[in-house]
PDB file of C-alpha atoms in Angstrom:
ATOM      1  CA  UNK A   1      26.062  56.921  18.375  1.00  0.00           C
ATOM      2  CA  UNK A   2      23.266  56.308  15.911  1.00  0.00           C
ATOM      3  CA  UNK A   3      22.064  53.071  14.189  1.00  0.00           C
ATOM      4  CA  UNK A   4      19.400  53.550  11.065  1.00  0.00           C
ATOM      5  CA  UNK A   5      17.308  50.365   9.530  1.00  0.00           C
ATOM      6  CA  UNK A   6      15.833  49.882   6.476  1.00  0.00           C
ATOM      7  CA  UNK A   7      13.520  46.573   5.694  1.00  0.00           C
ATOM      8  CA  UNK A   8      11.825  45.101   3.080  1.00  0.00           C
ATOM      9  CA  UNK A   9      10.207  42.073   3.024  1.00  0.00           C
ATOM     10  CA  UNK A  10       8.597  39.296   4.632  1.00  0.00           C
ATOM     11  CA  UNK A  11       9.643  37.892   8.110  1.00  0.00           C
ATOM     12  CA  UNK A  12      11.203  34.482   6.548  1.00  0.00           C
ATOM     13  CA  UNK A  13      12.573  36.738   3.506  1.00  0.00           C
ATOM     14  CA  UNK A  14      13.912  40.236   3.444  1.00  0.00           C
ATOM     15  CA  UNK A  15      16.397  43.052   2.550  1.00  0.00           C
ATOM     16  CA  UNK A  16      17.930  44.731   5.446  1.00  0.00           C
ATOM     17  CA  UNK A  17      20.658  47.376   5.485  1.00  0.00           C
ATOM     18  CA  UNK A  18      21.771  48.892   8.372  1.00  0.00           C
ATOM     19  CA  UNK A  19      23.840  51.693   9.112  1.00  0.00           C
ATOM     20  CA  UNK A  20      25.590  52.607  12.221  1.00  0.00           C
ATOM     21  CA  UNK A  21      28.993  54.315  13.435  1.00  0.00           C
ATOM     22  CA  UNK A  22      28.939  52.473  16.195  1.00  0.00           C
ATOM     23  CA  UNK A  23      31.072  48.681  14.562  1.00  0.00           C
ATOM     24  CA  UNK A  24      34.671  49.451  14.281  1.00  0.00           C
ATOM     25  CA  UNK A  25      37.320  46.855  12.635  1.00  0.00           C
ATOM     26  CA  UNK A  26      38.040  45.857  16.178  1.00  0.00           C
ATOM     27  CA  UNK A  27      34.004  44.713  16.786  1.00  0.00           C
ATOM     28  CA  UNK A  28      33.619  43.305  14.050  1.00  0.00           C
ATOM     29  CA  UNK A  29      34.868  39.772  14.976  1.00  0.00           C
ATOM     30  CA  UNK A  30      32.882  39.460  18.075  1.00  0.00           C
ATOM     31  CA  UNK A  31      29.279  41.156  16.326  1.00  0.00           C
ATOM     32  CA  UNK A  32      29.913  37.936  13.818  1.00  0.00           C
ATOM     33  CA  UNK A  33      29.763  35.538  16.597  1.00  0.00           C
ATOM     34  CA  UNK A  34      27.227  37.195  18.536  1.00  0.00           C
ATOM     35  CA  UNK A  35      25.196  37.382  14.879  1.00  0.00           C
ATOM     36  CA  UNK A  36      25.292  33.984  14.196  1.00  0.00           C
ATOM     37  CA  UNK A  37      24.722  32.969  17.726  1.00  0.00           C
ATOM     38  CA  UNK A  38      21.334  34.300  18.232  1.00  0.00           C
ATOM     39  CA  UNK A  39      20.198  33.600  14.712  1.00  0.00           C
ATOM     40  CA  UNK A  40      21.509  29.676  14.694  1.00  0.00           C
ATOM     41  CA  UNK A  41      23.523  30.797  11.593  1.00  0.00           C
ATOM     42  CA  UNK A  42      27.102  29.884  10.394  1.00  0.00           C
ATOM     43  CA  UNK A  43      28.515  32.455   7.821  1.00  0.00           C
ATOM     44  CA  UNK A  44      31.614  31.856   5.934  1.00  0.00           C
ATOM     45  CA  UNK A  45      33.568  34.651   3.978  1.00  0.00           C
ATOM     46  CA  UNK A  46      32.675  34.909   0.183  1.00  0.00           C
ATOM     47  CA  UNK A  47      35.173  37.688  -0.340  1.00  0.00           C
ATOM     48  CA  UNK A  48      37.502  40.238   0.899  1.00  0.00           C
ATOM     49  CA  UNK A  49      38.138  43.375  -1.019  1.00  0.00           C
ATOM     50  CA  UNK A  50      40.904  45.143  -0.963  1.00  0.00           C
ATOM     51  CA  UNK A  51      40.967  48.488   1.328  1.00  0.00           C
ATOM     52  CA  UNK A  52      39.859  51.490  -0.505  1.00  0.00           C
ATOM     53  CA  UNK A  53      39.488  55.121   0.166  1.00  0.00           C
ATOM     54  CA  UNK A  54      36.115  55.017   0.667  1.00  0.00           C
ATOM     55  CA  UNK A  55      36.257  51.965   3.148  1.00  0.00           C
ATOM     56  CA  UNK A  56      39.264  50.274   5.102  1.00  0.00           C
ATOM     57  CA  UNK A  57      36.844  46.720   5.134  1.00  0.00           C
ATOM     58  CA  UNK A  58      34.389  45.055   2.721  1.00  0.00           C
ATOM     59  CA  UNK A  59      33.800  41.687   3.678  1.00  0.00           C
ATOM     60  CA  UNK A  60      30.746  39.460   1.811  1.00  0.00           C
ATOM     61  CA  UNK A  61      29.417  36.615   3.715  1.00  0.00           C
ATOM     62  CA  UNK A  62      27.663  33.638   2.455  1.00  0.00           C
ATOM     63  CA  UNK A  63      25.761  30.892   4.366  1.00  0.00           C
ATOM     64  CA  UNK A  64      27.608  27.559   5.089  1.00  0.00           C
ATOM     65  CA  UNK A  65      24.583  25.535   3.194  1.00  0.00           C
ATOM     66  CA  UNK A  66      26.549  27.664   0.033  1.00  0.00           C
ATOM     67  CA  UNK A  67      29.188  25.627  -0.377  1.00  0.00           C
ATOM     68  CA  UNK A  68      30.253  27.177  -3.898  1.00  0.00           C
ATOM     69  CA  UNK A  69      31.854  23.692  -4.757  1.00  0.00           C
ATOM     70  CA  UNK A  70      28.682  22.724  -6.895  1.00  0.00           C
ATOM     71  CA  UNK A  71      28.262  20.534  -9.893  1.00  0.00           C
ATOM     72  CA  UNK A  72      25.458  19.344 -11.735  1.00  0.00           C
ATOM     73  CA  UNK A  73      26.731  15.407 -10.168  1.00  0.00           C
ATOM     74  CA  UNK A  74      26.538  17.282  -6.710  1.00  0.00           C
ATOM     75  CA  UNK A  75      23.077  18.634  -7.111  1.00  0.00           C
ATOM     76  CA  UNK A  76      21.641  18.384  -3.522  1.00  0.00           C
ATOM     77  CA  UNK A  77      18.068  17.911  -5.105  1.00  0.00           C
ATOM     78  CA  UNK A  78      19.092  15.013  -7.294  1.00  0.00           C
ATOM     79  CA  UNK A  79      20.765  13.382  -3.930  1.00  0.00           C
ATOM     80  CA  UNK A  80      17.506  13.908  -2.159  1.00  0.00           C
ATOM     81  CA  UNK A  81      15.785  12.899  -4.688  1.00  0.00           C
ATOM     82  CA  UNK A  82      17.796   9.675  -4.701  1.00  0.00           C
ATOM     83  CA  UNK A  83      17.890   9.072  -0.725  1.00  0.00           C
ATOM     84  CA  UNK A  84      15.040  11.667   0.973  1.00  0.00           C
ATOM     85  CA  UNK A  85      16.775  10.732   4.436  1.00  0.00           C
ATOM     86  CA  UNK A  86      20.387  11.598   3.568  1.00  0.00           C
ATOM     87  CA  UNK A  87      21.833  14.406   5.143  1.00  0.00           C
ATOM     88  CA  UNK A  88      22.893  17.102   2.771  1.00  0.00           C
ATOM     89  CA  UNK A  89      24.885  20.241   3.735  1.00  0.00           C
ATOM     90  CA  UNK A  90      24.991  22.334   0.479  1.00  0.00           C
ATOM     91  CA  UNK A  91      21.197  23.656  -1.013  1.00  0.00           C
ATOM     92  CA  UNK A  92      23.195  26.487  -2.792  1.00  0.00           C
ATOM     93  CA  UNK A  93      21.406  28.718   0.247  1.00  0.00           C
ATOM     94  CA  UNK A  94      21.145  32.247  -1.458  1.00  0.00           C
ATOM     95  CA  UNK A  95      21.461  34.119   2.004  1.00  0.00           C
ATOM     96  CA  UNK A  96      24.111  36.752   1.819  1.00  0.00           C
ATOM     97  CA  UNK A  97      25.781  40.000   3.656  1.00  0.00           C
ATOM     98  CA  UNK A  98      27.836  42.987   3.186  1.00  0.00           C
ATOM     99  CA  UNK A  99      29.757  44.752   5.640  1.00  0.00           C
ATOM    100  CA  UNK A 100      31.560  47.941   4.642  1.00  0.00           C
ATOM    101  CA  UNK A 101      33.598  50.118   7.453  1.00  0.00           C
ATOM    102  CA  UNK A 102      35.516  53.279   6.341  1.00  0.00           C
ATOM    103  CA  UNK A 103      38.113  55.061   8.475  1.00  0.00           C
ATOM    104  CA  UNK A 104      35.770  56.995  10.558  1.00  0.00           C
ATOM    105  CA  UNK A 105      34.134  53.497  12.087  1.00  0.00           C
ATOM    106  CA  UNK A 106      30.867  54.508  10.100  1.00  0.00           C
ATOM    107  CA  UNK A 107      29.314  50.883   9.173  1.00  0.00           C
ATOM    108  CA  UNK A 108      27.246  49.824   6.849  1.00  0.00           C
ATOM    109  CA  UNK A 109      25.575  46.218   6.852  1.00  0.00           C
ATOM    110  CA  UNK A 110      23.574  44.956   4.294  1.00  0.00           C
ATOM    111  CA  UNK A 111      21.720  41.083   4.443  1.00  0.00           C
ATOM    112  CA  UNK A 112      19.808  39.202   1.909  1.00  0.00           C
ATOM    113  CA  UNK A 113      17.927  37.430   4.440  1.00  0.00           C
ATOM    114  CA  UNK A 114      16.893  34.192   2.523  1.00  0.00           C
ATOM    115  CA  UNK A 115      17.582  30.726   3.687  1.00  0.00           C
ATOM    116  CA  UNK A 116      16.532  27.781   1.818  1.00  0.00           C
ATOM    117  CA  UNK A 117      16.523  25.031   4.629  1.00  0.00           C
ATOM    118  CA  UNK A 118      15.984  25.065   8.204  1.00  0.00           C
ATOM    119  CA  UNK A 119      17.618  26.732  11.115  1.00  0.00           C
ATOM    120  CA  UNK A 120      15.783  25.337  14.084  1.00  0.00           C
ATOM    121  CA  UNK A 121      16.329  21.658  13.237  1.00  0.00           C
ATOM    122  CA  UNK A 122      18.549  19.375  14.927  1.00  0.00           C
ATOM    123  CA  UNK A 123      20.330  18.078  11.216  1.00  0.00           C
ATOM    124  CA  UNK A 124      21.036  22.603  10.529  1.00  0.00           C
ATOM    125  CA  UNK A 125      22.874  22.061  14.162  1.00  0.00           C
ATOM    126  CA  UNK A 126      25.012  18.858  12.595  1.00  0.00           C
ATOM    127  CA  UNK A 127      27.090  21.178  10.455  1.00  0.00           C
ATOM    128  CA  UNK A 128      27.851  23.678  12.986  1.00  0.00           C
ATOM    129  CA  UNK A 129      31.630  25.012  13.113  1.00  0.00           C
ATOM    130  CA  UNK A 130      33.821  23.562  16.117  1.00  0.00           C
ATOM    131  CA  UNK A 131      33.532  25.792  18.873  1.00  0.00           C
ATOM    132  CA  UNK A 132      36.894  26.744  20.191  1.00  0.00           C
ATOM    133  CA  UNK A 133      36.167  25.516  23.572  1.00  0.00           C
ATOM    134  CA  UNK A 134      35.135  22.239  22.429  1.00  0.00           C
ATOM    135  CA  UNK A 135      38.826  21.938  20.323  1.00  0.00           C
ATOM    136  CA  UNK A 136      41.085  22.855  23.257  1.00  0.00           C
ATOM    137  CA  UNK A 137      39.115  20.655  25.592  1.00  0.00           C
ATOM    138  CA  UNK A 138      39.878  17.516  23.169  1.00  0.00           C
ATOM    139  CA  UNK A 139      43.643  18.425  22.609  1.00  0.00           C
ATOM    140  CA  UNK A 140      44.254  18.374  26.612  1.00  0.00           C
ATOM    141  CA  UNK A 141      42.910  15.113  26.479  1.00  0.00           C
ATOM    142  CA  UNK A 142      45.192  14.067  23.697  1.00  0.00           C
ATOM    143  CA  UNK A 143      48.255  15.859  25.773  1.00  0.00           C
ATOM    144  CA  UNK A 144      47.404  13.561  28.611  1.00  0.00           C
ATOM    145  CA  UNK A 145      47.927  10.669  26.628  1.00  0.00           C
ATOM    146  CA  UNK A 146      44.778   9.625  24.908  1.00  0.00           C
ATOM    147  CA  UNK A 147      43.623   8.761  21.618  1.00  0.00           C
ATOM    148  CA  UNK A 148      40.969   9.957  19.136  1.00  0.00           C
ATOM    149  CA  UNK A 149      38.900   6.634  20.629  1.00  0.00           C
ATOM    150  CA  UNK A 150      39.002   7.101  23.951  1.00  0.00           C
ATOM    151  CA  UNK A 151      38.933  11.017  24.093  1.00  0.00           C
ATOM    152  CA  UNK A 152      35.507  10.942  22.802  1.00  0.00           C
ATOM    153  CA  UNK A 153      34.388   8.364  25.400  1.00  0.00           C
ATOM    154  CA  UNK A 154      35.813  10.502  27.874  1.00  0.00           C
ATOM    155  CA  UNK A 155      34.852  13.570  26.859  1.00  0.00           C
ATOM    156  CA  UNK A 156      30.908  12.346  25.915  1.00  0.00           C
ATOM    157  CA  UNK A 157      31.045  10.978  29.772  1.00  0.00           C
ATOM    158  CA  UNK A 158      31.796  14.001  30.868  1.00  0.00           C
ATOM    159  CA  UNK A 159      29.713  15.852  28.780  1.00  0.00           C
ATOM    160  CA  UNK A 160      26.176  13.670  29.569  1.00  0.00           C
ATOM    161  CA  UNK A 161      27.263  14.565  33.317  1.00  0.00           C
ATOM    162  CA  UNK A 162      26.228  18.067  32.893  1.00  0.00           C
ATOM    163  CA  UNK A 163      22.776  17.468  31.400  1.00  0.00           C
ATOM    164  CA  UNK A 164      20.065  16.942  33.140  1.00  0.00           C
ATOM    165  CA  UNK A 165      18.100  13.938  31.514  1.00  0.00           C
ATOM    166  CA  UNK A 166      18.447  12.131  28.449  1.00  0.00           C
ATOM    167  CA  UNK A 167      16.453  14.495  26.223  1.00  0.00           C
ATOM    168  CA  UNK A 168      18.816  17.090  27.285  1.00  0.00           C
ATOM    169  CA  UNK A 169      21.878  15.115  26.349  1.00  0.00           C
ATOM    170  CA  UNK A 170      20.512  14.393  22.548  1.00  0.00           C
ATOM    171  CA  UNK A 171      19.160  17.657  21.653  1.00  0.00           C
ATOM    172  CA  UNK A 172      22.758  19.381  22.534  1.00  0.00           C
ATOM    173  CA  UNK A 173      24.704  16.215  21.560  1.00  0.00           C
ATOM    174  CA  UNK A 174      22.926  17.161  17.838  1.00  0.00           C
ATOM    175  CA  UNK A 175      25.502  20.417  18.012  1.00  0.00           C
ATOM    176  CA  UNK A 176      28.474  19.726  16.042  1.00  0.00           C
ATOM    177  CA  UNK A 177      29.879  23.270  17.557  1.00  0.00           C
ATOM    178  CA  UNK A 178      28.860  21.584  21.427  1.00  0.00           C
ATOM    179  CA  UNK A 179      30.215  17.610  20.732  1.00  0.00           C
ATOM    180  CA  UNK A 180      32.489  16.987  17.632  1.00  0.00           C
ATOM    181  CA  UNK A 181      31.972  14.187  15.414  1.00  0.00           C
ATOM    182  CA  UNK A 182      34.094  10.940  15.436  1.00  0.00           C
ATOM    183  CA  UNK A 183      35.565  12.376  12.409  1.00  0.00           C
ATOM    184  CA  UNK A 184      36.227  15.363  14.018  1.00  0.00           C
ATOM    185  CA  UNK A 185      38.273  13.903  16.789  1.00  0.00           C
ATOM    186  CA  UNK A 186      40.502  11.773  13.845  1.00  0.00           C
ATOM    187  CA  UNK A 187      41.176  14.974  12.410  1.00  0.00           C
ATOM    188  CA  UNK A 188      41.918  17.433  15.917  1.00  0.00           C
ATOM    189  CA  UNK A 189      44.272  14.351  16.704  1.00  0.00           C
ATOM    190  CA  UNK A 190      46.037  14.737  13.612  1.00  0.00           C
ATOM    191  CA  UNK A 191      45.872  18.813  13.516  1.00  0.00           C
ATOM    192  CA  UNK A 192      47.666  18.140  17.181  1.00  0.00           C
ATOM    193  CA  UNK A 193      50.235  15.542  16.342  1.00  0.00           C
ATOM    194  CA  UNK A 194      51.310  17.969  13.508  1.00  0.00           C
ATOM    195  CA  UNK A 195      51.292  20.946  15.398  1.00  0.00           C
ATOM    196  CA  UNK A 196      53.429  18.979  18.158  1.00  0.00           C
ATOM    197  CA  UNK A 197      55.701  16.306  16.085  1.00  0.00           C
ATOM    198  CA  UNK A 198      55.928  17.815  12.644  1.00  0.00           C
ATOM    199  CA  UNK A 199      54.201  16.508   9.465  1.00  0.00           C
ATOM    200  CA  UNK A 200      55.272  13.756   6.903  1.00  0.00           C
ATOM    201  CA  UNK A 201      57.347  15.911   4.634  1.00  0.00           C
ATOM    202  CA  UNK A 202      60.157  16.448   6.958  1.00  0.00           C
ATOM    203  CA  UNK A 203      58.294  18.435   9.389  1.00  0.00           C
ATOM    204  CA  UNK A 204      58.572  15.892  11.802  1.00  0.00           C
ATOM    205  CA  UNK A 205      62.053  15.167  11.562  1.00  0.00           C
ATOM    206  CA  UNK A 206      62.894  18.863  12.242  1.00  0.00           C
ATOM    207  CA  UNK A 207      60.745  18.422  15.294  1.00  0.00           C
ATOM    208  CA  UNK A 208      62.844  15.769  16.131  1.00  0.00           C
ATOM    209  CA  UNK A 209      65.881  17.475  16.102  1.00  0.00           C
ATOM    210  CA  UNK A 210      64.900  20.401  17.969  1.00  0.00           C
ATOM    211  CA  UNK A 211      63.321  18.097  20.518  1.00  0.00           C
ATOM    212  CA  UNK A 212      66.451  16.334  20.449  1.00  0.00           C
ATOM    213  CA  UNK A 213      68.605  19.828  21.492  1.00  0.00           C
ATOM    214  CA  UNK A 214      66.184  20.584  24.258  1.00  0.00           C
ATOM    215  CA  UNK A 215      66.223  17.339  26.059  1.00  0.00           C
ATOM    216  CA  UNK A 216      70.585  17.728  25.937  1.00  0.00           C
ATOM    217  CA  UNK A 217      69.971  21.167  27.146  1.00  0.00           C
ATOM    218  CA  UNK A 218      67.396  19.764  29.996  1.00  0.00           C
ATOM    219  CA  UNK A 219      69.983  16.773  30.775  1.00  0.00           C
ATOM    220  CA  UNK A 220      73.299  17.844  30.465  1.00  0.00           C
ATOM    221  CA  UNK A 221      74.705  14.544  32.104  1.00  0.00           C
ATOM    222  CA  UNK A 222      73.083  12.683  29.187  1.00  0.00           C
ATOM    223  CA  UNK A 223      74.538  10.932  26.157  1.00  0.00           C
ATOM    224  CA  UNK A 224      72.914  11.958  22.760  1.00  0.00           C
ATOM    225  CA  UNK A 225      74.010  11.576  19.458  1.00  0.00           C
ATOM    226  CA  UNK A 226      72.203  11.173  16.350  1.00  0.00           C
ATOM    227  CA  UNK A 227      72.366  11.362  12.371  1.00  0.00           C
ATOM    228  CA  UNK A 228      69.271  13.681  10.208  1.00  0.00           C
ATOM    229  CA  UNK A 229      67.680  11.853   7.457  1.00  0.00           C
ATOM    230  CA  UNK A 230      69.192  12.426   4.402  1.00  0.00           C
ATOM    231  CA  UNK A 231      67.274   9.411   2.419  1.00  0.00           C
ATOM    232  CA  UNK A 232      67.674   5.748   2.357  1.00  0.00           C
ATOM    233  CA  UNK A 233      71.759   6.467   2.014  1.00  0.00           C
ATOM    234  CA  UNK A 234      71.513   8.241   5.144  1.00  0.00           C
ATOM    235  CA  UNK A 235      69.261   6.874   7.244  1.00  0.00           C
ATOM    236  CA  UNK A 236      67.786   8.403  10.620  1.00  0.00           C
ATOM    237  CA  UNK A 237      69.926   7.115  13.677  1.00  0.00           C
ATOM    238  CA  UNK A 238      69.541   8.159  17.422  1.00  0.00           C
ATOM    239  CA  UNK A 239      71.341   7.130  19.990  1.00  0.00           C
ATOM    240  CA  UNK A 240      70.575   7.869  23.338  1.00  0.00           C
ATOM    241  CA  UNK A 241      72.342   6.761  27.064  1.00  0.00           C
ATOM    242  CA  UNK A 242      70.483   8.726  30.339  1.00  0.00           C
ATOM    243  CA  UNK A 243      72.662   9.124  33.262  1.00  0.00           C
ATOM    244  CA  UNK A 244      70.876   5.758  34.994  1.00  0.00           C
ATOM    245  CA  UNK A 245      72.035   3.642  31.911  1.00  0.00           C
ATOM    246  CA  UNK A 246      75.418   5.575  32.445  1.00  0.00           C
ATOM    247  CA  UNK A 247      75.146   4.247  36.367  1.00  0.00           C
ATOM    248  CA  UNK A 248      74.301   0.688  35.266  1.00  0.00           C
ATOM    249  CA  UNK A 249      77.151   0.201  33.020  1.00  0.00           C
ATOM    250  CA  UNK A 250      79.381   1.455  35.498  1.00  0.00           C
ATOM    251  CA  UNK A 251      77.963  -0.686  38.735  1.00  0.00           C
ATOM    252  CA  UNK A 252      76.513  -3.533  36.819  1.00  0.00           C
ATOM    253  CA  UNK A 253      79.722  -5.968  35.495  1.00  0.00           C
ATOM    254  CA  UNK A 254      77.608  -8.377  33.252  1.00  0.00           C
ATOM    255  CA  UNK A 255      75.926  -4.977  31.325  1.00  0.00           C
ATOM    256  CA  UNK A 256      79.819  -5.099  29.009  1.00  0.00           C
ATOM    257  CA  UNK A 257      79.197  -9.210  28.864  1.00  0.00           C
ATOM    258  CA  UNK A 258      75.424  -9.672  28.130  1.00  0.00           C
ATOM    259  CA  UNK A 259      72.927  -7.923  26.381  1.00  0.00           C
ATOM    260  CA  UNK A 260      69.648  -8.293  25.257  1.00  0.00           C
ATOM    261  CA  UNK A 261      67.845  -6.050  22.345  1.00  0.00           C
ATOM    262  CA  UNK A 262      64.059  -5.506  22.831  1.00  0.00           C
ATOM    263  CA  UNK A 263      63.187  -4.295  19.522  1.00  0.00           C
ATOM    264  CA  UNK A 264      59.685  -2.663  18.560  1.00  0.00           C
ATOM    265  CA  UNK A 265      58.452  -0.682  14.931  1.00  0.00           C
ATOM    266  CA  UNK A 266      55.362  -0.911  12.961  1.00  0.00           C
ATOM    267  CA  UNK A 267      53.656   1.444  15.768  1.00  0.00           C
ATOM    268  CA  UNK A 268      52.994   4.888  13.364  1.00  0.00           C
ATOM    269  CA  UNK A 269      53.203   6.110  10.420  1.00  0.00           C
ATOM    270  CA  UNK A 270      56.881   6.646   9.490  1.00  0.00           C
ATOM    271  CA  UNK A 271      57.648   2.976  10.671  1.00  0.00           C
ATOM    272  CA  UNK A 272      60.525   4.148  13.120  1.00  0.00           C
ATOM    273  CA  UNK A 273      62.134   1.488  14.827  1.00  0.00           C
ATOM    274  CA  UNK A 274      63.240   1.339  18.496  1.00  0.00           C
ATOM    275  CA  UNK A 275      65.934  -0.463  19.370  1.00  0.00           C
ATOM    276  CA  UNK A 276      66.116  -0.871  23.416  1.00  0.00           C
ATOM    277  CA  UNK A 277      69.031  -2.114  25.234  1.00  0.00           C
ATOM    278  CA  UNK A 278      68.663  -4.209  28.190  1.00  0.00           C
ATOM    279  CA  UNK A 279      71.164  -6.453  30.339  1.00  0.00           C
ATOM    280  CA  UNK A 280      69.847  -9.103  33.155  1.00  0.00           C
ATOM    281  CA  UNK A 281      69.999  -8.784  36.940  1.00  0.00           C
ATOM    282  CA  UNK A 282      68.530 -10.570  39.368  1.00  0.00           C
ATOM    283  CA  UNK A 283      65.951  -7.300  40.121  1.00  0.00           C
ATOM    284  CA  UNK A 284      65.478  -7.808  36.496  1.00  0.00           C
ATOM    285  CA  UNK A 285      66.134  -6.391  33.088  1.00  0.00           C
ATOM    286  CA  UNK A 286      68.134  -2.801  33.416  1.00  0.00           C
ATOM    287  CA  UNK A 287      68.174  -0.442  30.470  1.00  0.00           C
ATOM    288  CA  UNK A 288      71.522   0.049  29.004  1.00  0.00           C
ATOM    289  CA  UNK A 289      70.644   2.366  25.833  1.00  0.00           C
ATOM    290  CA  UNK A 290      68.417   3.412  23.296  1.00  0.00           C
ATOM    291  CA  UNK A 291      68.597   3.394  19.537  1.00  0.00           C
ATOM    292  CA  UNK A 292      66.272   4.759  17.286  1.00  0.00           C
ATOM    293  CA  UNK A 293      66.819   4.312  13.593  1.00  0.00           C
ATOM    294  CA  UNK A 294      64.394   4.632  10.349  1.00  0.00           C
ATOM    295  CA  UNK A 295      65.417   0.966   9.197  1.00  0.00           C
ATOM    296  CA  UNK A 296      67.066  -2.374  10.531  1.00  0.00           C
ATOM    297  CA  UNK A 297      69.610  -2.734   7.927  1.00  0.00           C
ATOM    298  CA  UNK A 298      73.264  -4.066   8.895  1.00  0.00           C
ATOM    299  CA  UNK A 299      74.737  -0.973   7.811  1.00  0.00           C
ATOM    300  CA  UNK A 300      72.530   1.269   9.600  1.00  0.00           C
ATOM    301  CA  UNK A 301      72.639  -0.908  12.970  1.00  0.00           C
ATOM    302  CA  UNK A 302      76.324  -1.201  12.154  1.00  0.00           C
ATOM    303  CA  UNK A 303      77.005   2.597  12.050  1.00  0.00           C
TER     304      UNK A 303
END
């Protein structure tokens, strides 16, 4: 194993290439981590070339505070200029780096060490990538049943717990990659709900269906039918009876004279309505079925 440097420059600004066989494709991920870890950096990939015969990787790395979208309007001067407090993430930061790795795991790195802004501040530390730990931490608190509101009370709780004093808690709170932003929970929330429902382009309604097949498979001794979406001529119908509705319009006589429809929609975005069907007792209302349609029309509740 050997590892050769070559510098030049100044401490805050320098050329560096390094050159080592000792960084194969397989170490490259976690020398990126550890890289930007003990330099409070975030790097984002410029480019990926194609694999050559000289090298199997060349991957170009720019700074995050290079966001490439810029425009003359977007001029992070101009905006500081403007409002000196605002928080700006792109100062078209001219840091870059190289890494090139041919077959033989021989590596060579090279870094345009040049950052325009800070990397010890608290505001650098704002627009820090989510740290994976952070992201699967939220979406078990959205699998138990919470929303984007009150996982982030719940996790910040839990997070001040393990500081030790109040100093402690603001200085790592500052760390996007440690504590998400509000934002950041909206958007993990809906990340999860598409991941587990489907999205709005029929995603979810596929979802649906196979959801549909596995709780059948699960309860055998349950009644399910329902109609797929095929637009507003076809609308979305489900039609559900578990074995304990089954039981209650078996035992309970006034469930084929009387019933009462507890109807609820407007509660997300697709506007599903839920249709549940209830029939009085003296221990109170018993559930007789469920129906779960995309509209109320008289045809569809008809069908």
């Amino acid at each position: 194993e050997s590892c050769q440097l070559v510098m030049i420059g100044t401490e805050s600004q320098f050329k560096l290439k390094i050159t080592t066989d000792n960084l194969s494709s397989d170490d490259l991920k976690g020398w990126l981590a550890e890289f930007q870890a003990l330099n409070n950096v975030t790097l984002k990939v410029r480019a990926k070339k194609k694999e050559t015969k000289g090298y199997s990787i060349q991957h170009y790395y720019r700074c995050q505070h290079d966001t490439r979208r810029w425009s003359p309007s977007k001029d992070p001067q101009r905006k500081l200029k403007l409002n000196p407090a605002a928080r700006v993430k792109n100062t078209n930061c001219p840091f870059q780096m190289a890494v090139k790795i041919d077959a033989q795991n021989n590596c060579v790195i090279d870094i345009e060490w040049e950052h325009n802004h800070s990397l010890c501040t608290l505001e650098s530390s704002n627009f820090k990538e989510l740290s994976i730990a952070s992201i699967e931490e939220i979406k078990k608190l959205y699998e138990a049943g919470e929303t984007p509101s009150t996982a982030r009370q719940i996790f910040l709780k839990k997070f001040r717990s393990s500081c030790s004093n109040d100093l402690d808690y603001h200085v790592k709170k500052a760390d996007r990659s440690v504590v998400p932003r509000r934002r950041d929970f909206c958007y993990i929330y809906q990340q999860y709900g598409k991941e587990r429902f489907g999205g709005k382009n029929g995603e979810m309604l596929d979802k649906l269906s196979a959801k549909l097949d596995d709780f059948h498979e699960a309860n055998p001794d349950a009644s399910v039918e329902y109609q797929q979406y095929g637009g507003d001529n076809t609308p979305l119908i489900i039609a559900i009876v578990t074995p304990l509705m089954k039981r209650i319009h078996k035992c309970v006589p006034q469930s084929g004279e009387l019933i009462f429809v507890d109807s609820t929609s407007n509660t997300e975005e697709q506007n599903i309505k839920v249709f549940l069907l209830c029939t009085a007792n003296v221990a109170g209302a018993f559930p007789c079925g469920l129906l779960i349609t995309s509209d109320e029309k008289e045809s569809t509740l008809k069908h």
